[in-house]
Coordinates of C-alpha atoms in Angstrom, one line a residue:
M286 CA -0.4 -5.6 -19.0
R287 CA 0.3 -9.2 -17.7
F288 CA -2.6 -11.3 -16.7
N289 CA -1.6 -11.5 -13.1
R290 CA -1.1 -7.7 -13.1
I291 CA -4.6 -7.2 -14.5
L292 CA -6.2 -9.7 -12.1
L293 CA -4.6 -8.3 -9.1
S294 CA -5.4 -4.6 -10.0
G295 CA -8.9 -5.4 -10.9
T296 CA -9.5 -7.2 -7.6
L297 CA -7.9 -4.4 -5.5
V298 CA -9.8 -1.7 -7.4
V299 CA -13.2 -3.5 -6.9
V300 CA -12.5 -4.1 -3.2
A301 CA -11.4 -0.5 -2.8
L302 CA -14.5 0.8 -4.6
V303 CA -16.8 -1.4 -2.5
V304 CA -15.3 -0.2 0.8
Q305 CA -15.3 3.3 -0.5
V306 CA -19.0 3.2 -1.3
T307 CA -20.4 1.1 1.7
I308 CA -18.1 2.3 4.6
L309 CA -16.0 5.3 4.0
G310 CA -18.7 7.2 2.0
R311 CA -21.2 6.8 4.9
L312 CA -18.9 8.2 7.7
Q313 CA -20.3 11.6 7.5
L314 CA -17.0 13.2 8.1
P315 CA -16.6 17.0 7.8
G316 CA -15.3 17.9 4.5
A317 CA -14.0 15.5 2.1
V318 CA -14.2 11.6 2.2
P319 CA -11.2 9.3 2.6
D320 CA -10.4 8.2 -0.9
L321 CA -9.2 4.6 -0.8
L322 CA -9.7 4.3 -4.6
L323 CA -7.2 7.0 -5.1
L324 CA -4.6 5.4 -2.6
T325 CA -5.1 2.1 -4.5
V326 CA -4.3 3.7 -7.9
V327 CA -1.3 5.5 -6.4
A328 CA 0.1 2.5 -4.9
L329 CA -0.1 0.4 -8.1
A330 CA 1.4 3.1 -10.0
L331 CA 4.3 3.3 -7.8
V332 CA 5.0 -0.3 -8.6
Y333 CA 3.9 -0.7 -12.1
G334 CA 4.9 2.7 -13.6
H335 CA 3.1 5.5 -15.6
V336 CA 1.5 3.6 -18.4
S337 CA -0.1 1.0 -16.2
G338 CA -0.9 3.6 -13.6
A339 CA -2.8 5.7 -16.2
L340 CA -4.8 2.6 -17.5
I341 CA -5.6 1.4 -13.9
G342 CA -6.6 5.0 -13.0
F343 CA -8.9 5.4 -15.9
A344 CA -10.6 1.9 -15.3
A345 CA -10.9 2.6 -11.5
G346 CA -12.3 6.1 -12.1
L347 CA -14.8 4.9 -14.8
L348 CA -16.0 2.2 -12.2
A349 CA -16.5 5.0 -9.6
D350 CA -18.3 7.2 -12.1
L351 CA -20.9 4.4 -12.9
A352 CA -21.1 3.0 -9.3
P353 CA -24.2 4.3 -7.3
P354 CA -24.7 6.8 -5.8
A355 CA -22.6 8.8 -8.4
D356 CA -24.0 12.2 -8.9
H357 CA -21.6 13.5 -11.5
A358 CA -21.0 13.0 -15.3
A359 CA -19.6 9.7 -16.3
G360 CA -15.9 10.0 -17.1
R361 CA -15.1 12.9 -14.8
Y362 CA -13.5 10.9 -12.1
A363 CA -11.9 8.5 -14.8
L364 CA -10.1 11.6 -16.2
V365 CA -8.8 12.6 -12.9
L366 CA -7.4 9.2 -11.8
C367 CA -6.0 8.6 -15.3
V368 CA -3.9 11.8 -14.8
I369 CA -3.0 11.0 -11.1
G370 CA -2.1 7.4 -11.9
Y371 CA 0.2 8.5 -14.8
V372 CA 2.0 11.3 -12.8
A373 CA 2.3 8.8 -9.7
G374 CA 3.9 6.3 -12.0
L375 CA 6.5 8.8 -13.1
V376 CA 7.7 9.2 -9.4
R377 CA 8.7 5.5 -9.4
P378 CA 12.5 5.2 -9.2
D379 CA 14.3 3.5 -11.9
N380 CA 15.4 0.6 -9.7
G381 CA 11.8 0.5 -8.2
R382 CA 13.0 0.9 -4.7
F383 CA 12.2 3.8 -2.4
R384 CA 14.9 4.5 0.3
S385 CA 12.5 6.3 2.6
A386 CA 8.8 6.8 3.2
W387 CA 9.0 10.5 2.2
G388 CA 8.7 9.7 -1.5
P389 CA 5.3 7.8 -1.2
M390 CA 4.1 10.1 1.5
L391 CA 4.7 13.3 -0.6
T392 CA 3.1 11.4 -3.6
V393 CA -0.1 10.7 -1.6
V394 CA -0.2 14.4 -0.6
A395 CA 0.2 15.5 -4.1
A396 CA -2.3 13.0 -5.3
A397 CA -4.9 14.1 -2.8
I398 CA -4.3 17.9 -3.6
G399 CA -4.2 17.2 -7.4
S400 CA -7.2 15.0 -7.5
T401 CA -9.3 17.4 -5.6
L402 CA -8.2 20.4 -7.8
L403 CA -8.8 18.4 -10.9
Y404 CA -12.1 17.2 -9.9
A405 CA -13.3 20.8 -9.2
G406 CA -11.7 22.1 -12.3
V407 CA -13.4 19.5 -14.6
G408 CA -16.7 20.1 -12.7
A409 CA -16.4 23.9 -13.3
L410 CA -16.0 23.1 -17.2
V411 CA -19.3 21.0 -17.0
G412 CA -21.2 23.5 -14.8
D413 CA -20.8 21.7 -11.5
T414 CA -20.2 24.5 -8.8
A415 CA -20.6 22.3 -5.8
A416 CA -17.0 22.7 -4.8
R417 CA -17.6 26.5 -4.5
H418 CA -20.6 26.0 -2.0
V419 CA -18.6 23.5 0.2
G420 CA -15.4 25.4 0.1
L421 CA -12.4 24.4 -1.8
T422 CA -9.9 25.1 0.8
G423 CA -11.8 22.9 3.4
L424 CA -11.9 20.2 0.8
L425 CA -8.2 20.3 0.0
F426 CA -7.2 20.2 3.7
T427 CA -9.6 17.3 4.8
A428 CA -8.9 15.2 1.6
T429 CA -5.1 15.5 2.4
L430 CA -5.5 14.8 6.0
Y431 CA -7.7 11.8 5.6
D432 CA -5.7 10.2 2.8
L433 CA -2.5 10.8 4.9
L434 CA -4.1 9.0 7.8
L435 CA -5.4 6.1 5.8
A436 CA -2.1 5.6 3.5
P437 CA 0.2 3.9 6.0
F438 CA -2.4 1.1 6.5
T439 CA -3.0 0.6 2.7
V440 CA -0.3 1.8 0.5
P441 CA 2.6 -0.4 1.8
F442 CA 0.4 -3.6 1.7
I443 CA -0.9 -2.9 -1.9
M444 CA 2.6 -2.3 -3.1
A445 CA 4.0 -5.5 -1.4
L446 CA 1.1 -7.5 -3.0
A447 CA 1.6 -6.0 -6.3
R448 CA 5.4 -7.0 -6.2
R449 CA 4.7 -10.4 -5.0
A450 CA 2.3 -11.0 -7.9
E451 CA 5.0 -9.8 -10.4
N452 CA 7.6 -12.0 -8.7
D453 CA 9.5 -8.8 -8.5
P454 CA 13.1 -9.3 -6.9
M455 CA 12.4 -6.3 -4.8
A456 CA 9.8 -8.3 -2.9
V457 CA 11.9 -11.6 -2.6
E458 CA 15.6 -11.3 -3.0
A459 CA 17.1 -14.1 -5.2
G460 CA 19.3 -16.7 -3.6
G461 CA 18.0 -16.1 -0.2
G462 CA 20.6 -13.3 0.4
P463 CA 20.0 -10.2 2.5
P464 CA 18.3 -7.3 0.7
Q465 CA 20.6 -4.4 -0.3
G466 CA 18.4 -1.9 1.1
K467 CA 15.0 -1.3 2.9
D468 CA 12.2 -0.6 0.6
V469 CA 9.0 1.4 1.7
S470 CA 6.7 -1.5 1.0
S471 CA 8.5 -3.7 3.5
G472 CA 8.6 -1.3 6.4
W473 CA 6.9 2.0 5.6
L474 CA 6.5 3.8 8.9
A475 CA 7.6 0.8 10.9
G476 CA 8.6 2.9 13.8
G477 CA 5.2 4.4 14.2
T478 CA 2.9 1.7 13.3
G479 CA 5.0 -1.4 13.9
L480 CA 4.1 -2.9 10.5
R481 CA 6.7 -5.0 8.8
I482 CA 6.3 -7.3 5.8
G483 CA 9.4 -8.3 4.2
S484 CA 12.0 -9.0 7.0
Q485 CA 9.5 -10.5 9.5
R486 CA 9.7 -14.1 8.2
G487 CA 13.4 -14.1 8.2
G488 CA 13.5 -12.9 11.8
L489 CA 11.0 -15.5 13.0
R490 CA 13.0 -18.3 11.3
L491 CA 16.2 -17.1 12.9
K492 CA 14.5 -17.0 16.4
T493 CA 13.0 -20.4 15.9
S494 CA 16.5 -21.9 14.8
R495 CA 18.2 -20.3 17.7
S496 CA 15.6 -21.5 20.2
R497 CA 15.8 -25.1 18.8
A498 CA 19.6 -25.0 19.1
N499 CA 19.6 -23.7 22.7
K500 CA 16.9 -26.4 23.5
A501 CA 19.1 -29.1 22.1
V502 CA 22.2 -27.9 24.0
R503 CA 20.1 -28.0 27.2
I504 CA 18.9 -31.6 26.6
K505 CA 22.5 -32.7 25.9
G506 CA 23.7 -30.9 29.0
V507 CA 21.0 -32.7 31.2
K508 CA 22.0 -36.1 29.6
A509 CA 25.6 -35.6 30.3
V510 CA 25.0 -34.7 34.0
K511 CA 22.9 -37.8 34.4
G512 CA 25.5 -39.9 32.9
V513 CA 28.2 -38.6 35.2
K514 CA 26.0 -39.2 38.2
S515 CA 25.3 -42.8 37.2
V516 CA 29.0 -43.4 36.8
K517 CA 29.8 -42.1 40.3
K518 CA 27.0 -44.4 41.6
L519 CA 28.8 -47.4 40.0

């Protein structure tokens, strides 16, 4: 992977892990815990592809396995996130652009369900039966619900950051022309959350130029009226 890709991915993974351990892991919500690390891996895989997604997922999962208060075998979550990152990278379109939010949303749902099942399955292989006592159905429901609620506020921003770090033409159109289509990272769920990334600067610049032009016209009109009045007085 490129250096800027490694640097950004490492930074985002470390930040997600710190927030996961210090904040989300202590909320004491019923059932599962919102998995910010999973969403970070999915978002990066949707931009970088399956190979980078698998590598990022393995590294992120290994950090989660070693970070306290980990109570499971090292490498268990690394395997889970490696598989999730690889599969999520396969969902990435050939042109790198999602036409609607349904693609990433369904990917998040599948990742939440798949990671929970994989984690429970690997745990059953190594003799960890905690999922049976908690209830696998409840874990699947709460994990999917929490990740879906958290995804609109994390996945679009991570995808946009990844594309800007890559100097991806999907993030900034060459030549300053208008984009050929709306991508999910520049306006995912904009109608519900009001979050826009890509087109906001252009709209602000257009409004600023229009206000300046209107102001200049008003000043000229006032000067013209004053000139006419002075001529009449003479």
